[in-house]
Every structure is written in structure tokens, then in C-alpha cells.
Coordinates of C-alpha atoms in Angstrom, one line a residue:
Chain P
M1 CA -24.4 7.8 11.3
V2 CA -23.4 11.3 12.3
S3 CA -20.7 10.1 14.6
Q4 CA -19.3 7.9 11.8
I5 CA -19.1 10.9 9.5
D6 CA -17.4 12.9 12.2
D7 CA -14.8 10.1 12.7
A8 CA -14.2 10.2 9.0
A9 CA -13.6 13.9 9.1
D10 CA -11.1 13.5 11.9
A11 CA -9.4 10.8 10.1
F12 CA -9.1 13.0 7.0
I13 CA -7.1 15.6 8.9
L14 CA -4.5 13.1 10.0
Y15 CA -4.5 11.5 6.6
D16 CA -3.7 14.9 5.1
A17 CA -0.7 15.1 7.3
A18 CA 0.4 11.7 6.0
A19 CA -0.2 12.7 2.5
L20 CA 1.8 15.9 2.9
A21 CA 4.7 13.9 4.3
Q22 CA 4.4 11.6 1.3
W23 CA 4.5 14.5 -1.1
S24 CA 7.4 16.1 0.6
S25 CA 9.3 12.8 0.4
L26 CA 8.5 12.8 -3.4
A27 CA 9.9 16.2 -3.7
R28 CA 13.1 15.1 -2.1
R29 CA 13.6 12.0 -4.2
S30 CA 17.1 13.2 -5.2
V31 CA 18.5 12.4 -1.7
R32 CA 21.2 9.8 -2.2
H33 CA 21.0 6.2 -0.9
G34 CA 23.5 4.5 1.4
P35 CA 24.3 6.2 4.7
T36 CA 21.6 8.9 4.0
A37 CA 19.0 6.2 3.7
L38 CA 20.0 4.7 7.1
T39 CA 19.8 8.2 8.6
A40 CA 16.4 8.6 7.2
R41 CA 15.3 5.4 8.9
A42 CA 16.6 6.6 12.2
V43 CA 14.8 10.0 12.1
M44 CA 11.4 8.9 10.8
T45 CA 8.8 11.2 12.3
H46 CA 6.4 9.6 14.7
F47 CA 2.9 10.9 13.6
S48 CA 0.9 12.3 16.4
A49 CA -1.5 15.2 17.1
L50 CA 1.5 17.0 18.8
E51 CA 3.7 16.6 15.7
L52 CA 0.8 17.9 13.5
L53 CA 0.5 20.9 15.8
K54 CA 4.3 21.5 15.8
S55 CA 4.5 21.3 12.1
A56 CA 1.5 23.6 11.6
V57 CA 3.3 26.4 13.5
T58 CA 6.7 25.7 11.9
G59 CA 5.6 25.8 8.3
D60 CA 5.5 22.0 7.7
K61 CA 9.2 21.9 7.0
H62 CA 10.4 19.1 9.2
W63 CA 8.6 16.1 7.7
T64 CA 11.0 13.3 6.9
K65 CA 10.8 10.8 4.1
Q66 CA 8.4 8.0 4.9
W67 CA 10.7 5.4 3.5
P68 CA 14.0 5.6 1.7
E69 CA 14.6 4.4 -1.8
A70 CA 16.6 1.2 -1.8
E71 CA 19.0 -0.4 -4.2
P72 CA 19.1 -4.2 -4.0
K73 CA 21.9 -5.8 -2.0
E74 CA 23.5 -9.0 -3.2
E75 CA 21.7 -11.2 -0.7
Y76 CA 18.7 -11.3 1.6
D77 CA 17.3 -13.7 4.1
V78 CA 13.9 -13.2 2.5
V79 CA 12.9 -11.7 -0.8
I80 CA 9.2 -10.9 -1.2
V81 CA 8.0 -10.4 -4.7
G82 CA 5.2 -7.9 -4.9
A83 CA 4.9 -4.7 -2.9
G84 CA 1.2 -4.6 -2.4
G85 CA -0.5 -4.6 0.9
H86 CA 0.0 -8.4 1.4
G87 CA 3.7 -8.3 0.5
L88 CA 4.6 -5.2 2.4
G89 CA 2.5 -6.4 5.3
A90 CA 4.4 -9.7 5.4
A91 CA 7.6 -7.7 5.5
H92 CA 6.2 -5.6 8.4
Y93 CA 5.2 -8.7 10.5
L94 CA 8.5 -10.5 9.6
A95 CA 10.4 -7.6 11.0
K96 CA 8.2 -6.8 13.9
E97 CA 7.1 -10.2 15.2
H98 CA 9.9 -12.5 14.0
G99 CA 12.9 -10.2 14.1
I100 CA 13.8 -10.9 10.4
T101 CA 14.8 -7.7 8.9
N102 CA 17.3 -8.6 6.1
V103 CA 14.3 -8.6 3.8
A104 CA 13.6 -7.0 0.4
V105 CA 10.2 -6.3 -1.1
I106 CA 10.5 -6.0 -4.9
D107 CA 7.9 -4.7 -7.2
K108 CA 7.8 -4.3 -11.0
G109 CA 6.0 -1.0 -10.6
W110 CA 5.5 1.4 -7.7
L111 CA 4.4 0.1 -4.3
G112 CA 0.7 -0.3 -3.9
G113 CA 0.2 0.2 -7.6
G114 CA -1.4 -3.1 -8.4
N115 CA -4.6 -4.5 -6.9
T116 CA -3.9 -2.7 -3.6
G117 CA -4.6 0.6 -5.3
R118 CA -7.3 -0.7 -7.5
N119 CA -9.8 -2.4 -5.2
T120 CA -13.0 -0.9 -3.7
T121 CA -11.6 -1.0 -0.1
I122 CA -14.3 -3.2 1.4
I123 CA -13.6 -5.1 4.5
R124 CA -15.8 -7.9 5.8
S125 CA -15.5 -11.4 7.2
N126 CA -19.0 -13.0 6.6
Y127 CA -17.7 -16.0 4.8
L128 CA -19.5 -19.4 5.0
Y129 CA -16.9 -22.0 5.9
D130 CA -15.1 -22.3 9.2
E131 CA -11.6 -22.0 7.6
S132 CA -12.6 -18.8 5.7
A133 CA -14.3 -17.3 8.7
R134 CA -11.2 -17.7 10.8
L135 CA -8.9 -16.3 8.2
Y136 CA -11.0 -13.2 7.3
D137 CA -12.0 -12.5 10.9
H138 CA -8.4 -12.6 11.9
A139 CA -7.9 -9.9 9.4
V140 CA -10.8 -7.8 10.8
D141 CA -9.3 -8.2 14.3
L142 CA -6.0 -6.8 13.0
W143 CA -7.7 -4.0 11.0
E144 CA -9.2 -2.7 14.2
G145 CA -5.7 -1.9 15.7
L146 CA -3.8 -1.4 12.5
S147 CA -3.5 2.4 12.5
Q148 CA -2.1 2.3 16.0
D149 CA 0.2 -0.7 15.2
L150 CA 1.6 1.2 12.2
N151 CA 1.4 4.7 13.6
Y152 CA -0.2 5.5 10.3
N153 CA -3.9 6.3 9.7
V154 CA -5.3 3.6 7.4
M155 CA -8.7 5.2 7.9
F156 CA -10.4 2.0 8.9
S157 CA -14.1 2.9 9.1
R158 CA -16.5 0.4 10.7
R159 CA -19.4 1.7 8.7
G160 CA -21.0 -1.8 8.1
V161 CA -21.6 -3.9 5.1
M162 CA -25.1 -4.8 3.9
M163 CA -25.7 -7.6 1.5
L164 CA -29.1 -7.4 -0.2
A165 CA -31.3 -10.4 -0.7
H166 CA -33.6 -10.1 -3.8
T167 CA -34.9 -13.6 -4.1
V168 CA -36.1 -16.5 -1.9
H169 CA -32.8 -18.2 -2.7
D170 CA -30.9 -15.2 -1.5
V171 CA -32.8 -15.1 1.7
Q172 CA -32.1 -18.7 2.4
S173 CA -28.5 -18.5 1.4
F174 CA -27.8 -15.4 3.5
K175 CA -29.6 -16.8 6.5
R176 CA -27.4 -19.9 6.2
H177 CA -24.4 -17.6 6.1
I178 CA -25.6 -15.7 9.2
H179 CA -26.1 -18.9 11.2
S180 CA -22.7 -20.2 10.1
N181 CA -21.1 -16.8 11.0
R182 CA -22.7 -16.7 14.4
L183 CA -21.5 -20.2 15.2
N184 CA -18.0 -19.0 14.3
G185 CA -18.3 -15.9 16.4
V186 CA -18.4 -13.6 13.3
D187 CA -20.8 -10.7 13.6
N188 CA -23.6 -10.9 11.0
R189 CA -27.4 -10.5 11.4
W190 CA -30.5 -10.5 9.3
V191 CA -32.3 -7.2 8.8
S192 CA -35.7 -6.6 7.3
K193 CA -36.0 -4.3 4.3
E194 CA -37.4 -1.5 6.5
E195 CA -34.4 -1.8 8.8
A196 CA -32.1 -1.9 5.7
K197 CA -33.7 1.3 4.5
A198 CA -33.3 2.9 8.0
I199 CA -29.5 2.0 7.9
C200 CA -29.1 3.1 4.3
P201 CA -31.7 5.8 3.3
P202 CA -30.9 5.9 -0.4
L203 CA -31.9 2.3 -0.8
N204 CA -35.0 1.6 -3.0
I205 CA -37.2 -0.9 -1.2
R206 CA -40.3 -0.5 -3.3
A207 CA -42.1 -3.8 -4.0
D208 CA -42.4 -2.9 -7.7
A209 CA -38.7 -2.7 -8.3
R210 CA -37.4 -5.1 -11.0
Y211 CA -35.4 -6.9 -8.2
P212 CA -37.2 -6.0 -5.0
V213 CA -35.2 -6.0 -1.8
L214 CA -36.5 -8.7 0.6
G215 CA -34.1 -8.1 3.4
A216 CA -30.4 -8.1 4.0
A217 CA -27.5 -9.5 5.9
W218 CA -25.8 -6.8 8.0
Q219 CA -22.2 -7.0 9.3
G220 CA -21.9 -3.9 11.4
R221 CA -18.2 -4.6 12.2
A222 CA -17.3 -4.6 8.6
G223 CA -16.4 -1.4 6.6
T224 CA -13.8 0.2 4.5
A225 CA -10.2 1.4 4.8
R226 CA -8.0 3.8 2.8
H227 CA -6.2 1.3 0.5
D228 CA -3.2 3.4 -0.4
A229 CA -2.6 4.2 3.2
V230 CA -2.4 0.5 4.0
A231 CA 0.4 0.0 1.5
W232 CA 2.2 3.2 2.7
G233 CA 1.8 2.4 6.4
Y234 CA 3.2 -1.1 6.0
A235 CA 6.0 0.2 3.8
R236 CA 7.0 2.9 6.2
S237 CA 6.9 0.5 9.2
A238 CA 8.8 -2.3 7.4
S239 CA 11.4 0.2 6.0
S240 CA 12.0 1.8 9.4
R241 CA 12.8 -1.7 10.7
G242 CA 15.4 -2.2 8.0
V243 CA 13.5 -3.8 5.1
D244 CA 14.5 -2.7 1.6
I245 CA 11.6 -1.7 -0.7
I246 CA 12.8 -1.9 -4.3
Q247 CA 10.4 -0.4 -6.8
N248 CA 10.3 -0.4 -10.6
C249 CA 12.3 -3.6 -10.7
P250 CA 10.5 -6.5 -12.3
V251 CA 11.3 -10.0 -11.1
T252 CA 11.7 -12.0 -14.2
A253 CA 12.4 -15.5 -12.8
I254 CA 12.8 -17.5 -9.6
R255 CA 16.0 -19.5 -9.6
R256 CA 16.6 -22.8 -7.9
G257 CA 19.9 -24.4 -6.8
P258 CA 21.2 -27.9 -7.5
D259 CA 19.4 -29.2 -4.4
G260 CA 16.1 -27.9 -5.8
A261 CA 15.6 -25.3 -3.2
V262 CA 15.2 -21.6 -4.0
S263 CA 18.5 -19.7 -4.6
G264 CA 17.2 -16.3 -5.5
V265 CA 15.5 -14.2 -8.1
E266 CA 16.4 -12.7 -11.5
T267 CA 15.4 -9.1 -11.7
A268 CA 15.8 -6.1 -14.0
K269 CA 18.6 -5.0 -11.6
G270 CA 20.4 -8.4 -11.8
F271 CA 20.4 -11.6 -9.7
I272 CA 19.5 -11.3 -6.0
R273 CA 20.4 -14.2 -3.8
A274 CA 17.8 -15.2 -1.2
R275 CA 17.5 -17.9 1.4
K276 CA 13.7 -17.7 1.1
V277 CA 11.5 -16.3 -1.6
A278 CA 7.9 -15.4 -0.9
V279 CA 5.6 -14.7 -3.9
S280 CA 2.8 -12.2 -3.3
A281 CA 2.2 -11.2 -6.9
A282 CA -1.6 -11.4 -7.4
G283 CA -2.5 -11.7 -11.1
H284 CA 1.1 -12.5 -12.2
T285 CA 1.6 -15.3 -9.7
S286 CA 1.2 -18.2 -12.1
V287 CA 3.6 -16.6 -14.6
L288 CA 6.3 -16.2 -11.9
M289 CA 5.7 -19.6 -10.3
D290 CA 6.1 -21.2 -13.7
T291 CA 9.7 -20.0 -13.8
A292 CA 10.3 -22.1 -10.6
G293 CA 8.7 -25.1 -12.2
V294 CA 5.5 -24.9 -10.2
R295 CA 2.2 -24.8 -12.1
M296 CA -0.6 -23.1 -10.2
P297 CA -4.3 -23.7 -10.2
L298 CA -4.9 -20.0 -11.1
E299 CA -6.5 -18.0 -13.9
S300 CA -6.1 -14.2 -14.1
Y301 CA -9.1 -12.1 -14.9
P302 CA -9.7 -8.3 -15.2
L303 CA -11.8 -6.9 -12.4
Q304 CA -13.2 -3.4 -12.9
A305 CA -14.2 -0.6 -10.6
L306 CA -15.1 3.0 -11.1
V307 CA -15.7 6.2 -9.1
S308 CA -18.2 9.0 -9.5
E309 CA -17.6 12.7 -9.1
P310 CA -17.3 13.6 -5.4
V311 CA -20.5 14.7 -3.6
K312 CA -21.4 15.5 0.0
P313 CA -21.9 12.5 2.3
V314 CA -25.0 10.6 1.0
F315 CA -24.1 7.0 1.6
P316 CA -23.4 5.8 5.1
C317 CA -22.4 2.1 4.6
V318 CA -21.3 -0.4 2.0
V319 CA -24.0 -2.1 0.0
M320 CA -23.5 -5.3 -2.0
S321 CA -25.9 -7.2 -4.2
N322 CA -25.0 -10.5 -5.7
T323 CA -28.2 -10.8 -7.7
V324 CA -28.0 -7.6 -9.6
H325 CA -24.3 -7.7 -9.2
A326 CA -22.8 -4.5 -8.0
Y327 CA -21.3 -3.0 -4.8
I328 CA -21.1 0.5 -3.7
S329 CA -19.8 2.8 -0.9
Q330 CA -18.8 6.4 -0.6
S331 CA -15.2 7.3 0.0
D332 CA -14.3 10.0 2.5
K333 CA -13.4 12.2 -0.5
G334 CA -17.1 11.9 -1.5
E335 CA -16.8 9.8 -4.6
L336 CA -19.1 6.8 -5.0
V337 CA -16.9 3.8 -5.3
I338 CA -18.5 1.2 -7.4
G339 CA -17.3 -2.3 -8.1
S340 CA -18.2 -4.7 -10.9
G341 CA -17.6 -8.4 -11.5
T342 CA -14.8 -9.9 -13.5
D343 CA -14.8 -10.0 -17.2
Q344 CA -15.6 -13.4 -18.6
Y345 CA -12.2 -14.0 -20.3
T346 CA -8.7 -14.3 -18.8
S347 CA -6.4 -11.3 -19.3
Y348 CA -3.4 -9.3 -18.1
S349 CA -4.6 -6.0 -19.7
Q350 CA -5.7 -4.2 -16.5
R351 CA -8.8 -3.1 -18.4
G352 CA -12.1 -4.7 -19.2
G353 CA -15.2 -4.4 -21.3
M354 CA -17.5 -1.4 -21.2
A355 CA -20.6 -3.7 -21.4
L356 CA -19.8 -5.0 -17.9
I357 CA -19.7 -1.4 -16.5
E358 CA -23.0 -0.6 -18.2
H359 CA -24.5 -3.7 -16.5
T360 CA -23.1 -2.7 -13.1
L361 CA -24.3 0.9 -13.3
A362 CA -27.8 -0.4 -14.4
A363 CA -27.8 -2.4 -11.2
I364 CA -26.7 0.6 -9.1
V365 CA -29.4 2.8 -10.5
E366 CA -31.9 0.1 -9.9
M367 CA -31.1 0.0 -6.2
F368 CA -30.4 3.7 -5.8
P369 CA -32.5 5.7 -8.3
Q370 CA -31.1 9.0 -6.9
F371 CA -27.7 8.2 -8.5
S372 CA -29.1 8.1 -12.0
R373 CA -27.6 11.4 -13.0
M374 CA -24.3 11.0 -11.2
R375 CA -21.3 11.4 -13.5
M376 CA -18.6 8.8 -13.4
L377 CA -15.1 10.1 -13.4
R378 CA -12.6 7.3 -13.5
L379 CA -12.7 3.6 -14.5
W380 CA -9.9 1.0 -14.2
G381 CA -9.2 -2.7 -14.0
G382 CA -6.9 -4.9 -11.9
I383 CA -5.8 -8.4 -12.7
V384 CA -7.1 -10.9 -10.1
D385 CA -5.9 -14.4 -9.7
V386 CA -8.8 -16.8 -9.2
T387 CA -8.6 -20.3 -7.8
P388 CA -11.1 -23.1 -8.7
D389 CA -12.6 -23.0 -5.2
R390 CA -12.4 -19.2 -4.8
S391 CA -10.3 -19.5 -1.7
P392 CA -6.7 -18.3 -1.5
I393 CA -3.5 -20.4 -1.6
L394 CA -1.4 -19.3 1.4
G395 CA 1.6 -21.4 2.4
K396 CA 4.3 -23.7 1.3
T397 CA 5.1 -24.9 -2.2
P398 CA 6.7 -28.1 -3.5
V399 CA 9.9 -26.1 -3.8
P400 CA 11.9 -25.8 -0.6
N401 CA 12.0 -22.2 0.8
L402 CA 9.5 -20.9 -1.8
Y403 CA 6.3 -19.6 -0.3
V404 CA 3.2 -18.3 -2.0
N405 CA 0.3 -16.0 -1.1
C406 CA -2.1 -15.9 -4.0
G407 CA -5.6 -16.8 -5.3
W408 CA -7.4 -14.0 -3.5
G409 CA -9.5 -13.5 -6.6
T410 CA -11.9 -10.6 -6.3
G411 CA -11.6 -10.1 -2.5
G412 CA -8.0 -9.9 -1.3
F413 CA -7.9 -6.3 0.1
K414 CA -10.1 -7.2 3.1
A415 CA -7.7 -9.9 4.2
T416 CA -4.6 -7.8 3.9
P417 CA -3.4 -7.7 7.6
G418 CA -4.6 -11.2 8.5
S419 CA -3.1 -12.7 5.3
A420 CA 0.2 -10.8 5.7
H421 CA 0.4 -11.8 9.4
V422 CA 0.0 -15.6 8.9
F423 CA 2.2 -15.4 5.7
A424 CA 5.0 -13.9 7.7
H425 CA 4.6 -16.7 10.3
T426 CA 4.8 -19.3 7.5
I427 CA 7.9 -17.7 6.0
A428 CA 9.7 -17.2 9.3
T429 CA 9.0 -20.7 10.7
G430 CA 8.7 -22.7 7.5
E431 CA 5.4 -24.0 8.6
P432 CA 1.9 -22.5 8.2
H433 CA 0.1 -20.8 11.1
A434 CA -3.0 -22.7 12.3
I435 CA -5.2 -20.1 10.5
N436 CA -3.7 -20.6 7.0
A437 CA -2.9 -24.3 7.4
P438 CA -6.1 -25.4 5.4
F439 CA -5.2 -23.0 2.5
T440 CA -2.6 -25.3 0.9
L441 CA -1.7 -25.9 -2.7
E442 CA -2.1 -29.6 -2.0
R443 CA -5.9 -29.3 -1.5
F444 CA -6.3 -29.4 -5.3
T445 CA -4.7 -32.8 -5.3
T446 CA -6.4 -34.2 -2.2
G447 CA -9.8 -32.7 -3.1
R448 CA -10.1 -31.0 0.3
L449 CA -11.3 -27.7 -1.2
I450 CA -12.7 -24.7 0.6
D451 CA -15.4 -24.1 -1.8
E452 CA -16.6 -20.6 -1.3
A453 CA -17.5 -20.3 -5.0
A454 CA -21.0 -21.8 -5.1
A455 CA -22.3 -20.4 -1.8
A456 CA -20.0 -17.4 -1.4
A457 CA -20.7 -14.2 0.3
V458 CA -18.6 -12.7 -2.5
A459 CA -19.9 -11.2 -5.6
H460 CA -18.7 -13.4 -8.4
Chain U
M1 CA -15.6 -4.9 -25.9
I2 CA -13.5 -7.3 -28.0
L3 CA -14.5 -8.4 -31.5
I4 CA -14.6 -12.1 -32.3
H5 CA -14.9 -13.9 -35.6
C6 CA -17.3 -16.9 -35.6
P7 CA -15.8 -19.5 -37.9
Y8 CA -19.2 -21.1 -38.5
C9 CA -21.2 -17.9 -39.2
D10 CA -18.1 -16.3 -40.9
E11 CA -18.9 -13.0 -39.2
T12 CA -16.9 -10.7 -36.9
L13 CA -19.2 -9.7 -34.0
P14 CA -18.9 -8.0 -30.6
E15 CA -18.1 -10.1 -27.5
A16 CA -21.7 -9.7 -26.1
E17 CA -22.8 -12.3 -28.6
F18 CA -20.4 -14.9 -27.2
T19 CA -19.8 -16.8 -24.0
Y20 CA -16.3 -17.6 -22.8
A21 CA -15.8 -21.3 -22.1
G22 CA -12.2 -21.6 -20.7
E23 CA -9.0 -22.9 -22.0
A24 CA -9.1 -25.0 -25.2
H25 CA -7.4 -28.4 -25.9
V26 CA -7.7 -29.6 -22.3
V27 CA -7.9 -33.4 -22.8
R28 CA -9.7 -35.5 -20.3
P29 CA -7.3 -38.3 -19.2
D30 CA -8.2 -41.9 -18.4
P31 CA -9.8 -42.0 -14.9
S32 CA -7.1 -44.5 -13.7
V33 CA -4.4 -41.8 -13.8
S34 CA -2.6 -40.5 -10.7
D35 CA -4.2 -37.9 -8.4
E36 CA -1.6 -35.4 -9.8
T37 CA -2.6 -35.9 -13.4
W38 CA -6.3 -35.7 -12.5
R39 CA -5.6 -32.5 -10.6
D40 CA -3.8 -31.1 -13.7
F41 CA -6.8 -32.0 -15.8
L42 CA -9.4 -30.5 -13.4
Y43 CA -7.6 -27.4 -12.0
I44 CA -4.3 -26.5 -13.7
R45 CA -4.6 -24.1 -16.6
S46 CA -1.8 -22.5 -18.6
N47 CA -2.9 -18.9 -17.8
P48 CA -0.3 -17.4 -20.2
K49 CA 0.6 -13.8 -20.5
G50 CA 0.4 -13.7 -24.3
P51 CA -1.4 -15.9 -26.9
H52 CA -4.0 -18.2 -25.2
A53 CA -6.0 -20.9 -27.0
E54 CA -9.5 -20.8 -25.6
R55 CA -13.1 -21.9 -26.2
W56 CA -15.9 -19.5 -27.0
R57 CA -19.6 -20.3 -27.7
H58 CA -21.6 -18.2 -30.2
A59 CA -24.5 -18.1 -27.6
H60 CA -26.6 -15.4 -29.4
G61 CA -25.9 -16.7 -32.9
C62 CA -25.3 -20.2 -34.2
G63 CA -24.9 -21.6 -30.6
R64 CA -21.8 -23.5 -31.5
Y65 CA -18.5 -23.9 -29.7
F66 CA -15.3 -22.9 -31.5
N67 CA -11.7 -22.1 -30.5
A68 CA -9.9 -18.8 -30.6
I69 CA -6.3 -17.7 -30.0
R70 CA -6.4 -14.4 -28.1
D71 CA -3.5 -12.3 -26.8
T72 CA -4.1 -11.8 -23.1
V73 CA -2.0 -8.7 -23.0
S74 CA -3.9 -6.8 -25.7
D75 CA -7.1 -8.9 -25.5
R76 CA -7.1 -9.0 -29.3
V77 CA -8.4 -12.1 -30.9
L78 CA -5.6 -13.3 -33.3
T79 CA -7.5 -16.1 -35.0
T80 CA -10.5 -18.4 -34.5
Y81 CA -11.0 -22.0 -35.8
K82 CA -13.6 -24.7 -35.6
A83 CA -13.9 -27.1 -32.7
G84 CA -12.0 -30.3 -33.5
E85 CA -9.4 -28.5 -35.6
S86 CA -5.8 -28.5 -34.3
K87 CA -4.3 -25.4 -32.9
P88 CA -2.9 -23.2 -35.7
V89 CA 0.7 -22.1 -35.6
L90 CA 0.9 -18.4 -35.6
P91 CA 3.8 -16.2 -36.8
G92 CA 6.1 -15.7 -33.8
D93 CA 5.2 -19.1 -32.2
V94 CA 8.1 -20.9 -30.7
K95 CA 8.6 -24.1 -32.7

């Protein structure tokens, strides 16, 4: 555990450099677009220990903007709606792996301001079904090299995810998951309650607990990452390859030509022609797809999370419990990051009911009595788009040249690089990658669902 | 916590007394319909950003199902009505 914390401390230093650069770019927002923007692309600083050292002795004055502000052009090869991790990631892989750089990523707010900046940063791939295991494990594979790939520290920390079993049913269900995962080459193993306690000392394993811990599933390869850095890293990389990132510009409608194919998008800054449109808009996907005449099997729910005051390192891994319904980890800043379930009703309000938070915190205190006097600092909600089978929709649509990446529900962050990677493949080639081929929109007509809902590893 | 008026009990009570039961007025089609129509019935919901007709059950009260129209932007319940009644027209509705 000590080495993990050391890693985190190292990561924090580099992250600070990135944050500094980000702030200095904010300070220089007045820089004009056009040729200046192109110059900024050309001179983007490569982050390294040497650069950090150089800047330390020269007063931190040479950091360049991480990405230039962009005004929309009249036409793009690809317009991606939604500048979260999934959308920006798709732009990065389109540019890097498919050579498609005439791309705009458009967001109604600031980049990474939706669910990318609102999740609890947990990364794992211990899903039951073969299709899901391949998709989420592809993401974990990419997470491992992401900081190097982006030259941006996303602070991926392989601190492990523990899923607690409190009932006989939990034990059976988790062991089934473990066997399924092992057959799929996904790391996951059963640990006794004593082993669980050894991994995570704050855990209460007393037999007289209201919901006693009987054991746990442990995925050591899982962990967390710095969610904002993922969006920033992808934005910086995509932008340096020529992608325009257009913020604070709501897309109001998707337009189709006389042949039925996509012709572009209506935005707050006017109509933008596009040969292909890729929607990666999370909670607002169904609203947007409706404008293209495509009805989606999605409902949007608020999902809440909260953080405590920062404290010294007390919590070495991620712990989740479906039975008492809460999940918790500690950020490198020291805050306890706590996630709740969705509210029961659909909503676009980005906030939820306090009763759910009370319920979540009761569960946390039950499992970790030492946190009973922690003060909670901030509470927020994000709008998650939920499919009937709790698996994403990632691929083509009935509209030619319109692609969609949605339906991640309560667990999209963990899939960010894998999802973005196969989505870029789908957009570039017009056909799904083998990994996302099962995640079609048609499965709701054929009945070939990927039903992670009933037996899911996810907390619903 | 949203406040909901139960049209049977004629009381406005906190959400904790109620259970959400999905979109209202979803009509089950004849089983001989096409796969697309059956999909629409099973899986496609309107999911609007704005007024949404939905079912609630007064689980910790009279136990009955009723319908509500709630604004999904503000979460405010605009009106509630008994099961079986047709959807009321609200001011501002597109005719």
C-alpha cells in the first residue's frame, strides 16, 4: 500500500504541472484565434520531468496553452457532439489512428463539465457477460498506457476494487462473476472477509454488523483515474492534431439531407455541415437523436455523488457494496469520494433527492464506522442515460452517417478509452469494431440483449 | 425531495411515501404487431426534457397507482390525476 501512495504522490507533482499550464492558458484566454491558434498547436509543450525542471528554474513562464479556443468552420468531415471523455477520446483516436483530423467536438458547456467531471472515477472490468468483459477490459488495457499515449498524466492508479458480499446470494453471484471473468481472462478473485480487512483496514467485518461482510470479489487491476485530466489530456492531444474543440455552443438539432443521410448540425453558432455526425451526449442523447428522427431506448436519471473534507490517506482501494448500496474511495487530494444510486424518477435537473444521500451515507457509516464524524463538503448530480439492459449502445443508427455512443448509465467513465477507441473505428470505417459489434441499437428489436441489469457487477 | 399530491388521499406528501413506476399512458399493443412496434412498447420511452406524464404509487399510503405530470427540468410536479383518467392539457402545451 505504501508504494501505491508514493506513486500517487509522484503523480500529484506532475499533475500540478499540468494544472499550472491549464491555469496559465486560462489567464491567456484573450489570445486571438486563427493563425495564432495554429501556432499554439505547433508549439504545444511536451510534458516531461526535464520540462518541469526547466520551468522550475525559469519561473514557470514558458507554458503554452493546452488547446486553442476554436470557432466553428463551415464544414467538417466529422462533428462529434459532446466534449466529455468519450467524445474527446473519439476525436483523439480518429486523428491518431485513422488520420481524420478535420473534426470538431462541440459541447453546450465547457469540456469535461458533464458526467466526465461528475463521476466517482472508478475503473474496473469485472462484468458478467463475454461482450461486456471484452469491452471493459479493452478499456482497462488502454487505461494502463493512457498517460504515455497522451503525454498527460491521467493519474491512473491501480489501487484495486473490492465488491463486498453481504448475503448468500451476493456470495453466489460474485463467485459466478469471478468464474466468468477468469474464463474471459479478466482479473478477479474471491477474498475472505479477513483478507478483505487486510487489504482495506477501515472495513468493519464484525459478525454483529447489520449487513455483515461475508467476503468480497477483488479486482486488483482495477482502480481510479483523475477524471478531469482524462478530458484535458484527450482535448490537448486531439487539438494538437488539428481537431477543433468548440465549447459553450449547444447543438440544437441534427439535420438530414434529401437522401436521408446526415447533413450537419444546427448550433447556437449557426449551421455546421458535416459528412458524419457522432453523438456522444450522455443524458441528452435521446433529446438530440429525436431531432434526427431516431427514438432511443433510453431514460435519463440523476446520479448523485459527494466528497468529504480532505484527510490524510486512510483508504487504500475502492470499495463497493450493492447490498447496502454505496461505493467509496479516497482521492489523491484526500477527499473521500462517495457514490450513490440513481434517483427513482427521470430528470434533467443535475441534482437529486437528499433522502438518497442520507441512505448512502448510512451505508458508508455501516461499513466504515470510523467515518461517522467526517464532514461532507460537496454534493452534485449528473444525468445518466440508462438502457433497458444496462449495456451501452455503441455504433451505427438507422440514419446513414449518424453514429451514437450512449446508454452507459451509471458506469461510463471506466470505459472511456475503450469506448472512444472503438467508436472512432466505427466512425472512420462506417462499420463497428469487433468489440462494439454486439452493442447495437437493433438488439432491442431482435431481443439479443446484453442483460447486465439483473446480475450486474454495477451498483444499480 | 419532491412533493407529490396523491389524488386519492387528497394530500401533498414527500416523495419518500411514493414509488416511481415509469412513463404513463404506454399502451400494450396486440401481440401480432411487428417487432418494431413491440420494441417501441417494451423499450422506447419519450424521455422528454420538460413535462413528463408518469406513474407513481402511493406505496406508504393508500397503495394505489396514479399519474402525474412532472417537469423533468425543475422536478416540480405540475399536476396529478387518477389512473384511467386521460392526460390533462396544461397551459403552454402544444395543441
